[in-house]
Short mmCIF file of C-alpha atoms in Angstrom, two decimals:
data_model
loop_
_atom_site.label_atom_id
_atom_site.label_comp_id
_atom_site.label_asym_id
_atom_site.label_seq_id
_atom_site.Cartn_x
_atom_site.Cartn_y
_atom_site.Cartn_z
CA UNK A 1 0.00 0.00 0.00
CA UNK A 2 1.38 3.41 -0.91
CA UNK A 3 1.31 6.16 1.64
CA UNK A 4 -0.42 8.77 -0.51
CA UNK A 5 -1.22 9.47 -4.15
CA UNK A 6 1.18 11.73 -5.98
CA UNK A 7 -1.62 14.20 -6.68
CA UNK A 8 -4.95 14.32 -4.92
CA UNK A 9 -8.02 13.56 -7.01
CA UNK A 10 -10.20 16.59 -7.63
CA UNK A 11 -13.20 14.59 -6.41
CA UNK A 12 -11.59 13.86 -3.02
CA UNK A 13 -12.62 16.32 -0.30
CA UNK A 14 -9.99 18.56 1.25
CA UNK A 15 -10.28 16.70 4.56
CA UNK A 16 -8.05 13.90 3.20
CA UNK A 17 -5.95 15.86 0.76
CA UNK A 18 -3.15 16.06 3.34
CA UNK A 19 -0.83 13.06 3.24
CA UNK A 20 -1.51 10.12 5.58
CA UNK A 21 1.75 8.38 6.33
CA UNK A 22 2.24 4.72 7.16
CA UNK A 23 3.12 5.73 10.73
CA UNK A 24 -0.15 7.65 11.12
CA UNK A 25 -2.37 4.96 9.61
CA UNK A 26 -2.70 2.69 12.73
CA UNK A 27 -3.88 5.63 14.86
CA UNK A 28 -6.31 6.66 12.13
CA UNK A 29 -7.70 3.14 11.96
CA UNK A 30 -8.27 3.12 15.74
CA UNK A 31 -9.98 6.51 15.73
CA UNK A 32 -12.29 5.66 12.83
CA UNK A 33 -13.15 2.35 14.47
CA UNK A 34 -13.91 4.07 17.80
CA UNK A 35 -16.41 6.41 16.14
CA UNK A 36 -18.03 3.52 14.27
CA UNK A 37 -18.28 1.51 17.49
CA UNK A 38 -19.95 4.37 19.36
CA UNK A 39 -22.45 4.98 16.56
CA UNK A 40 -23.17 1.25 16.34
CA UNK A 41 -24.07 1.15 20.03
CA UNK A 42 -26.58 3.96 19.53
CA UNK A 43 -27.88 2.57 16.25
CA UNK A 44 -28.31 -0.88 17.73
CA UNK A 45 -30.24 0.59 20.65
CA UNK A 46 -32.56 2.54 18.36
CA UNK A 47 -33.29 -0.45 16.15
CA UNK A 48 -33.79 -2.93 18.97
CA UNK A 49 -36.10 -0.68 20.98
CA UNK A 50 -38.54 -0.59 18.09
CA UNK A 51 -38.18 -4.05 16.60
CA UNK A 52 -39.02 -5.81 19.88
CA UNK A 53 -42.69 -4.81 19.66
CA UNK A 54 -43.09 -4.02 15.95
CA UNK A 55 -45.10 -7.17 15.22
CA UNK A 56 -47.23 -6.64 18.33
CA UNK A 57 -47.95 -3.03 17.35
CA UNK A 58 -48.82 -4.10 13.79
CA UNK A 59 -51.26 -6.68 15.15
CA UNK A 60 -52.90 -4.08 17.42
CA UNK A 61 -53.36 -1.52 14.66
CA UNK A 62 -54.33 -3.94 11.87
CA UNK A 63 -56.53 -6.10 14.10
CA UNK A 64 -55.27 -9.36 12.56
CA UNK A 65 -52.34 -11.66 13.18
CA UNK A 66 -52.01 -12.49 9.49
CA UNK A 67 -50.78 -8.96 8.79
CA UNK A 68 -48.39 -8.79 11.75
CA UNK A 69 -45.57 -10.16 9.59
CA UNK A 70 -45.84 -7.02 7.47
CA UNK A 71 -44.09 -5.15 10.30
CA UNK A 72 -40.93 -7.11 9.62
CA UNK A 73 -41.42 -6.78 5.87
CA UNK A 74 -41.75 -3.01 6.11
CA UNK A 75 -38.75 -2.73 8.43
CA UNK A 76 -36.47 -4.55 6.02
CA UNK A 77 -38.02 -2.80 3.01
CA UNK A 78 -36.50 0.44 4.30
CA UNK A 79 -32.87 -0.63 4.00
CA UNK A 80 -33.67 -2.46 0.77
CA UNK A 81 -35.07 0.70 -0.82
CA UNK A 82 -32.26 2.85 0.55
CA UNK A 83 -29.40 0.44 -0.24
CA UNK A 84 -28.71 1.41 -3.84
CA UNK A 85 -29.12 5.20 -3.42
CA UNK A 86 -26.96 4.92 -0.31
CA UNK A 87 -24.31 2.98 -2.24
CA UNK A 88 -24.33 5.61 -4.98
CA UNK A 89 -23.99 8.41 -2.43
CA UNK A 90 -21.17 6.67 -0.58
CA UNK A 91 -19.45 5.79 -3.82
CA UNK A 92 -19.25 9.44 -4.82
CA UNK A 93 -19.16 11.27 -1.47
CA UNK A 94 -17.89 8.73 1.07
CA UNK A 95 -19.24 6.84 4.08
CA UNK A 96 -20.10 9.80 6.33
CA UNK A 97 -22.89 11.41 4.22
CA UNK A 98 -24.50 8.01 3.68
CA UNK A 99 -24.47 7.03 7.35
CA UNK A 100 -25.88 10.41 8.42
CA UNK A 101 -28.67 10.19 5.83
CA UNK A 102 -29.64 6.68 6.93
CA UNK A 103 -29.92 7.67 10.59
CA UNK A 104 -31.99 10.75 9.76
CA UNK A 105 -34.40 8.75 7.62
CA UNK A 106 -34.66 6.22 10.48
CA UNK A 107 -35.56 8.98 12.95
CA UNK A 108 -38.21 10.39 10.60
CA UNK A 109 -39.66 6.92 10.05
CA UNK A 110 -39.91 6.28 13.80
CA UNK A 111 -41.89 9.49 14.13
CA UNK A 112 -44.29 8.40 11.40
CA UNK A 113 -44.76 5.03 13.16
CA UNK A 114 -45.89 6.87 16.28
CA UNK A 115 -48.28 9.01 14.24
CA UNK A 116 -49.72 5.93 12.52
CA UNK A 117 -50.32 4.26 15.89
CA UNK A 118 -51.97 7.36 17.35
CA UNK A 119 -54.42 7.77 14.45
CA UNK A 120 -54.85 3.98 14.16
CA UNK A 121 -53.84 3.98 10.48
CA UNK A 122 -52.16 0.73 9.39
CA UNK A 123 -50.81 1.92 5.98
CA UNK A 124 -49.26 4.96 7.67
CA UNK A 125 -47.76 2.69 10.32
CA UNK A 126 -46.20 0.52 7.61
CA UNK A 127 -44.82 3.59 5.81
CA UNK A 128 -43.20 4.67 9.05
CA UNK A 129 -41.70 1.24 9.58
CA UNK A 130 -40.14 1.43 6.12
CA UNK A 131 -38.38 4.65 7.12
CA UNK A 132 -37.54 3.32 10.58
CA UNK A 133 -35.87 0.30 9.01
CA UNK A 134 -33.56 2.63 7.12
CA UNK A 135 -31.78 3.21 10.42
CA UNK A 136 -30.44 -0.32 10.15
CA UNK A 137 -28.92 0.64 6.78
CA UNK A 138 -26.43 2.74 8.72
CA UNK A 139 -25.50 -0.13 11.00
CA UNK A 140 -25.12 -2.49 8.05
CA UNK A 141 -23.00 -0.02 6.06
CA UNK A 142 -20.78 0.65 9.08
CA UNK A 143 -19.37 -2.87 8.91
CA UNK A 144 -17.99 -2.12 5.46
CA UNK A 145 -16.69 1.26 6.64
CA UNK A 146 -14.67 -0.65 9.24
CA UNK A 147 -13.08 -2.71 6.46
CA UNK A 148 -12.13 0.29 4.30
CA UNK A 149 -8.78 0.89 6.01
CA UNK A 150 -8.25 -2.60 7.48
CA UNK A 151 -5.36 -4.79 6.42
CA UNK A 152 -6.55 -7.64 4.14
CA UNK A 153 -5.74 -10.38 6.66
CA UNK A 154 -7.66 -8.55 9.41
CA UNK A 155 -10.82 -7.58 7.53
CA UNK A 156 -12.92 -10.24 9.20
CA UNK A 157 -11.94 -8.97 12.64
CA UNK A 158 -12.44 -5.33 11.66
CA UNK A 159 -15.94 -6.07 10.41
CA UNK A 160 -16.81 -8.23 13.41
CA UNK A 161 -15.62 -5.68 15.95
CA UNK A 162 -18.04 -3.07 14.63
CA UNK A 163 -20.81 -5.68 14.39
CA UNK A 164 -20.05 -6.66 18.01
CA UNK A 165 -20.48 -3.07 19.18
CA UNK A 166 -24.16 -3.32 18.31
CA UNK A 167 -24.50 -5.85 21.16
CA UNK A 168 -24.66 -3.24 23.89
CA UNK A 169 -27.50 -1.24 22.43
CA UNK A 170 -29.25 -4.18 20.80
CA UNK A 171 -29.43 -6.27 23.98
CA UNK A 172 -30.51 -3.28 26.05
CA UNK A 173 -33.16 -2.18 23.54
CA UNK A 174 -35.84 -4.88 24.01
CA UNK A 175 -35.54 -4.59 27.78
CA UNK A 176 -36.26 -0.87 27.78
CA UNK A 177 -39.29 -1.35 25.53
CA UNK A 178 -41.57 -1.58 28.56
CA UNK A 179 -40.24 1.63 30.22
CA UNK A 180 -40.44 3.35 26.84
CA UNK A 181 -44.08 2.34 26.58
CA UNK A 182 -44.80 3.56 30.10
CA UNK A 183 -43.11 6.90 29.37
CA UNK A 184 -45.84 7.87 26.90
CA UNK A 185 -48.72 7.08 29.26
CA UNK A 186 -51.16 9.97 29.33
CA UNK A 187 -49.90 11.39 26.02
CA UNK A 188 -52.42 9.58 23.87
CA UNK A 189 -49.72 7.32 22.41
CA UNK A 190 -50.23 3.52 22.57
CA UNK A 191 -47.71 1.82 24.86
CA UNK A 192 -46.42 -0.38 22.01
CA UNK A 193 -45.52 2.80 20.08
CA UNK A 194 -43.55 4.34 22.94
CA UNK A 195 -40.31 2.59 21.95
CA UNK A 196 -40.39 4.37 18.58
CA UNK A 197 -40.43 7.75 20.33
CA UNK A 198 -37.17 6.81 22.04
CA UNK A 199 -35.75 5.32 18.83
CA UNK A 200 -36.20 8.62 16.99
CA UNK A 201 -34.13 10.46 19.60
CA UNK A 202 -31.39 7.83 19.57
CA UNK A 203 -31.08 7.94 15.78
CA UNK A 204 -30.74 11.73 15.86
CA UNK A 205 -27.88 11.51 18.35
CA UNK A 206 -26.15 8.84 16.22
CA UNK A 207 -26.41 10.98 13.08
CA UNK A 208 -24.87 13.98 14.86
CA UNK A 209 -21.99 11.85 16.17
CA UNK A 210 -21.13 10.51 12.71
CA UNK A 211 -21.42 13.94 11.07
CA UNK A 212 -19.05 15.54 13.57
CA UNK A 213 -16.53 12.81 14.31
CA UNK A 214 -16.15 10.43 11.33
CA UNK A 215 -13.33 12.48 9.83
CA UNK A 216 -11.46 11.88 7.59
CA UNK A 217 -13.89 9.73 5.69
CA UNK A 218 -12.60 6.11 5.69
CA UNK A 219 -13.68 5.18 2.15
CA UNK A 220 -12.27 8.31 0.54
CA UNK A 221 -9.09 7.94 2.56
CA UNK A 222 -8.69 4.34 1.42
CA UNK A 223 -9.06 5.41 -2.20
CA UNK A 224 -6.52 8.19 -1.79
CA UNK A 225 -4.05 5.76 -0.24
CA UNK A 226 -4.55 3.32 -3.11
CA UNK A 227 -2.92 5.66 -5.59
CA UNK A 228 -4.00 7.95 -8.43
CA UNK A 229 -5.33 5.14 -10.58
CA UNK A 230 -7.90 4.19 -7.91
CA UNK A 231 -8.89 7.66 -6.75
CA UNK A 232 -9.49 8.83 -10.32
CA UNK A 233 -11.45 5.80 -11.52
CA UNK A 234 -14.95 7.25 -11.17
CA UNK A 235 -16.40 4.92 -13.82
CA UNK A 236 -15.16 1.90 -11.84
CA UNK A 237 -17.22 3.06 -8.87
CA UNK A 238 -20.59 3.01 -10.67
CA UNK A 239 -23.36 0.57 -9.79
CA UNK A 240 -23.00 -0.98 -13.25
CA UNK A 241 -19.32 -1.62 -12.54
CA UNK A 242 -20.30 -3.21 -9.23
CA UNK A 243 -22.72 -5.60 -10.92
CA UNK A 244 -20.06 -6.48 -13.48
CA UNK A 245 -17.59 -7.24 -10.70
CA UNK A 246 -20.07 -9.66 -9.12
CA UNK A 247 -20.74 -11.41 -12.44
CA UNK A 248 -17.02 -11.93 -12.92
CA UNK A 249 -16.39 -13.46 -9.48
CA UNK A 250 -17.90 -16.75 -8.27
CA UNK A 251 -16.67 -15.97 -4.76
CA UNK A 252 -18.54 -12.65 -4.80
CA UNK A 253 -21.71 -14.48 -5.82
CA UNK A 254 -21.26 -16.96 -2.97
CA UNK A 255 -20.79 -14.04 -0.58
CA UNK A 256 -24.03 -12.41 -1.77
CA UNK A 257 -25.99 -15.65 -1.35
CA UNK A 258 -24.50 -16.22 2.11
CA UNK A 259 -25.44 -12.80 3.41
CA UNK A 260 -28.91 -12.86 1.83
CA UNK A 261 -29.88 -16.37 2.96
CA UNK A 262 -28.50 -15.94 6.49
CA UNK A 263 -30.40 -12.69 6.93
CA UNK A 264 -33.63 -14.00 5.41
CA UNK A 265 -33.67 -17.13 7.58
CA UNK A 266 -32.98 -15.05 10.69
CA UNK A 267 -35.60 -12.37 9.98
CA UNK A 268 -38.29 -14.91 9.04
CA UNK A 269 -37.93 -16.90 12.26
CA UNK A 270 -37.19 -14.02 14.63
CA UNK A 271 -40.04 -11.80 13.43
CA UNK A 272 -42.72 -14.37 14.26
CA UNK A 273 -41.20 -15.70 17.50
CA UNK A 274 -42.93 -13.03 19.67
CA UNK A 275 -46.28 -14.07 18.20
CA UNK A 276 -45.51 -17.77 18.77
CA UNK A 277 -44.44 -17.09 22.35
CA UNK A 278 -47.60 -15.08 23.04
CA UNK A 279 -49.67 -18.05 21.89
CA UNK A 280 -48.06 -20.06 24.68
CA UNK A 281 -48.69 -17.50 27.41
CA UNK A 282 -45.51 -15.42 27.28
CA UNK A 283 -45.82 -11.77 28.29
CA UNK A 284 -43.97 -8.73 26.97
CA UNK A 285 -41.21 -9.07 29.58
CA UNK A 286 -40.44 -12.70 28.68
CA UNK A 287 -40.61 -11.93 24.96
CA UNK A 288 -38.13 -9.12 25.53
CA UNK A 289 -35.73 -11.48 27.31
CA UNK A 290 -35.91 -14.06 24.49
CA UNK A 291 -35.28 -11.41 21.84
CA UNK A 292 -32.42 -10.02 23.93
CA UNK A 293 -30.81 -13.46 24.01
CA UNK A 294 -31.25 -13.74 20.27
CA UNK A 295 -29.63 -10.36 19.68
CA UNK A 296 -26.78 -11.31 22.02
CA UNK A 297 -26.17 -14.33 19.80
CA UNK A 298 -26.20 -12.09 16.74
CA UNK A 299 -23.61 -9.62 17.98
CA UNK A 300 -21.77 -10.67 21.14
CA UNK A 301 -19.80 -13.47 19.49
CA UNK A 302 -19.09 -11.72 16.20
CA UNK A 303 -15.39 -11.16 17.14
CA UNK A 304 -15.06 -14.94 17.36
CA UNK A 305 -16.62 -15.27 13.91
CA UNK A 306 -14.26 -12.60 12.57
CA UNK A 307 -11.21 -14.31 14.06
CA UNK A 308 -12.30 -17.68 12.65
CA UNK A 309 -12.95 -16.09 9.27
CA UNK A 310 -9.42 -14.65 9.15
CA UNK A 311 -7.70 -17.76 10.54
CA UNK A 312 -9.68 -20.66 9.04
CA UNK A 313 -10.96 -18.96 5.90
CA UNK A 314 -14.26 -17.49 4.79
CA UNK A 315 -15.63 -20.77 3.40
CA UNK A 316 -15.16 -22.63 6.69
CA UNK A 317 -17.19 -20.05 8.58
CA UNK A 318 -19.88 -20.07 5.89
CA UNK A 319 -20.17 -23.82 6.51
CA UNK A 320 -20.44 -23.11 10.24
CA UNK A 321 -23.26 -20.65 9.52
CA UNK A 322 -25.22 -23.32 7.63
CA UNK A 323 -24.86 -25.72 10.56
CA UNK A 324 -25.86 -23.21 13.23
CA UNK A 325 -28.88 -21.92 11.32
CA UNK A 326 -30.07 -25.50 10.72
CA UNK A 327 -29.81 -26.35 14.44
CA UNK A 328 -31.64 -23.14 15.32
CA UNK A 329 -34.55 -23.98 13.02
CA UNK A 330 -34.76 -27.47 14.56
CA UNK A 331 -34.75 -26.16 18.15
CA UNK A 332 -37.25 -23.33 17.61
CA UNK A 333 -39.49 -25.30 15.29
CA UNK A 334 -39.95 -28.19 17.73
CA UNK A 335 -40.10 -26.12 20.95
CA UNK A 336 -43.88 -25.91 21.26
CA UNK A 337 -44.77 -24.52 24.72
CA UNK A 338 -41.16 -24.77 25.96
CA UNK A 339 -40.05 -21.18 26.31
CA UNK A 340 -36.55 -22.31 27.26
CA UNK A 341 -36.08 -24.30 24.05
CA UNK A 342 -37.43 -21.41 22.00
CA UNK A 343 -34.94 -19.09 23.69
CA UNK A 344 -32.10 -21.54 22.95
CA UNK A 345 -33.16 -21.77 19.31
CA UNK A 346 -33.25 -18.00 18.96
CA UNK A 347 -29.80 -17.68 20.54
CA UNK A 348 -28.31 -20.20 18.09
CA UNK A 349 -30.16 -18.44 15.27
CA UNK A 350 -28.28 -15.28 16.20
CA UNK A 351 -24.95 -17.13 16.16
CA UNK A 352 -25.67 -18.50 12.69
CA UNK A 353 -26.58 -15.07 11.39
CA UNK A 354 -23.35 -13.64 12.82
CA UNK A 355 -21.24 -16.34 11.15
CA UNK A 356 -22.95 -15.78 7.80
CA UNK A 357 -22.87 -11.99 7.90
CA UNK A 358 -19.23 -11.64 8.99
CA UNK A 359 -17.78 -14.30 6.69
CA UNK A 360 -19.96 -13.27 3.75
CA UNK A 361 -19.13 -9.57 4.15
CA UNK A 362 -15.40 -10.27 4.40
CA UNK A 363 -15.50 -12.59 1.37
CA UNK A 364 -17.39 -9.97 -0.63
CA UNK A 365 -14.83 -7.28 0.19
CA UNK A 366 -11.99 -9.65 -0.72
CA UNK A 367 -13.52 -10.66 -4.03
CA UNK A 368 -14.01 -7.36 -5.88
CA UNK A 369 -11.70 -4.45 -6.85
CA UNK A 370 -11.39 -1.57 -4.40
CA UNK A 371 -13.05 0.91 -6.76
CA UNK A 372 -16.19 -1.24 -7.07
CA UNK A 373 -16.53 -2.18 -3.40
CA UNK A 374 -19.02 0.48 -2.31
CA UNK A 375 -21.33 -0.37 -5.22
CA UNK A 376 -21.07 -4.13 -4.62
CA UNK A 377 -21.62 -3.68 -0.88
CA UNK A 378 -24.74 -1.63 -1.60
CA UNK A 379 -25.96 -4.33 -3.96
CA UNK A 380 -25.39 -6.89 -1.20
CA UNK A 381 -27.48 -4.94 1.30
CA UNK A 382 -30.22 -4.41 -1.30
CA UNK A 383 -30.43 -8.14 -2.06
CA UNK A 384 -30.30 -9.26 1.58
CA UNK A 385 -33.01 -6.85 2.70
CA UNK A 386 -35.26 -7.48 -0.28
CA UNK A 387 -35.05 -11.22 0.32
CA UNK A 388 -35.66 -10.75 4.04
CA UNK A 389 -38.66 -8.54 3.30
CA UNK A 390 -40.22 -11.29 1.22
CA UNK A 391 -39.33 -13.74 3.98
CA UNK A 392 -40.98 -11.61 6.64
CA UNK A 393 -44.18 -11.32 4.60
CA UNK A 394 -44.24 -15.06 3.93
CA UNK A 395 -43.51 -15.80 7.60
CA UNK A 396 -46.71 -14.14 8.79
CA UNK A 397 -48.77 -16.01 6.22
CA UNK A 398 -47.11 -19.36 7.00
CA UNK A 399 -47.63 -18.99 10.75
CA UNK A 400 -51.27 -17.94 10.35
CA UNK A 401 -52.02 -20.86 8.01
CA UNK A 402 -49.69 -23.66 9.13
CA UNK A 403 -47.92 -22.65 12.34
CA UNK A 404 -44.52 -21.70 13.71
CA UNK A 405 -42.99 -25.18 13.24
CA UNK A 406 -43.53 -25.25 9.46
CA UNK A 407 -42.07 -21.76 9.23
CA UNK A 408 -38.80 -23.04 10.69
CA UNK A 409 -38.80 -25.96 8.24
CA UNK A 410 -39.15 -23.58 5.30
CA UNK A 411 -36.32 -21.42 6.69
CA UNK A 412 -34.07 -24.48 6.95
CA UNK A 413 -34.76 -25.35 3.30
CA UNK A 414 -33.50 -21.90 2.27
CA UNK A 415 -30.03 -22.96 3.44
CA UNK A 416 -29.64 -25.63 0.76
CA UNK A 417 -28.41 -23.37 -2.09
CA UNK A 418 -26.04 -21.61 0.29
CA UNK A 419 -24.57 -24.94 1.39
CA UNK A 420 -24.29 -26.18 -2.21
CA UNK A 421 -22.40 -23.07 -3.35
CA UNK A 422 -20.06 -23.26 -0.35
CA UNK A 423 -19.23 -26.90 -1.09
CA UNK A 424 -18.67 -26.07 -4.76
CA UNK A 425 -16.35 -23.24 -3.78
CA UNK A 426 -14.38 -25.49 -1.44
CA UNK A 427 -14.03 -28.18 -4.12
CA UNK A 428 -12.71 -25.63 -6.62
CA UNK A 429 -10.02 -24.56 -4.15
CA UNK A 430 -8.77 -28.12 -3.62
#
């Protein structure tokens, strides 16, 4: 890696036009990572506060369980719709403007959710959930921002460290859902909508932190350090160039499938677990604890997944993800009235998601040229959230017609193409 391009690109902001030496790079990496970690904690808190009761709120407003799965669908539709515009913005302007925009849209969406609940308007509620879900676009994009300046053999750990930071806010979020609901008592706001009031405030704080402190921009800095040929290659950063890079790399395609399938299986099962638990007598407090355990599985062990991904290879951890997600579907799908077994299944489900997201994200970054990475990463988030949105919609219909057990069976079947591609990739390497 060269220390600095011989002449700064005219499209690179002045904030990184000053040379960054090899001696300064480690400190810069630590500072950028610290800001990303802090924003992840806040972002994770904002997302988890709302998502814990989203399906319950949707059921209350719509009046039917069959439509409760639309809460999850709307929440993942937000990042799906924002993914490509966000990738285009980041590709041309850097990570910071994109992250700030995503948090602001999330805050606005949370406000619309509250309004929809107050006026008892289900379409308005869903529109708000679409915007609210955009807040998770920032948390998803932050994992790639962590990899921008990371050394190639430490990308898995860089990604996983930022993913891990979400643990603090994400585990706390469901457990403050009840106090958040109580805080709006007497204001004419339904208790299940209270968490979204808090989420809006948290997203606003996160956006301000990123806007003020994520300097210099990690993506633009990485391009500048790559040399004139990278920093000047605007055409190579287009969405079309990103799609071309994926077509030309079988490993990039495997990475996209891994991230999309892992996320879809997780969202489909997790989104309907509160409804299944309520059928067996679980209250809001117990549901919050189960979801907290699930989120702990998603984030708390991500550094382990990153370390394994760097040491054992991306394909090995993708195989681990297939195994964990399969076990999770078996545990949750056969739990019945056993709240403990459901909780165990949801925890393992989180572990499987973590393994798939970290290894898939690292493999994707490894497999495409630096200039095309932002576009490819945006394409990845678009695909994973679109697939998960369809999965969330189907999950509500499956549970209402067949039950929670069959839903887990369908989720397990989704893993087959991911496993087949991973085996094919491993055979090609032998």
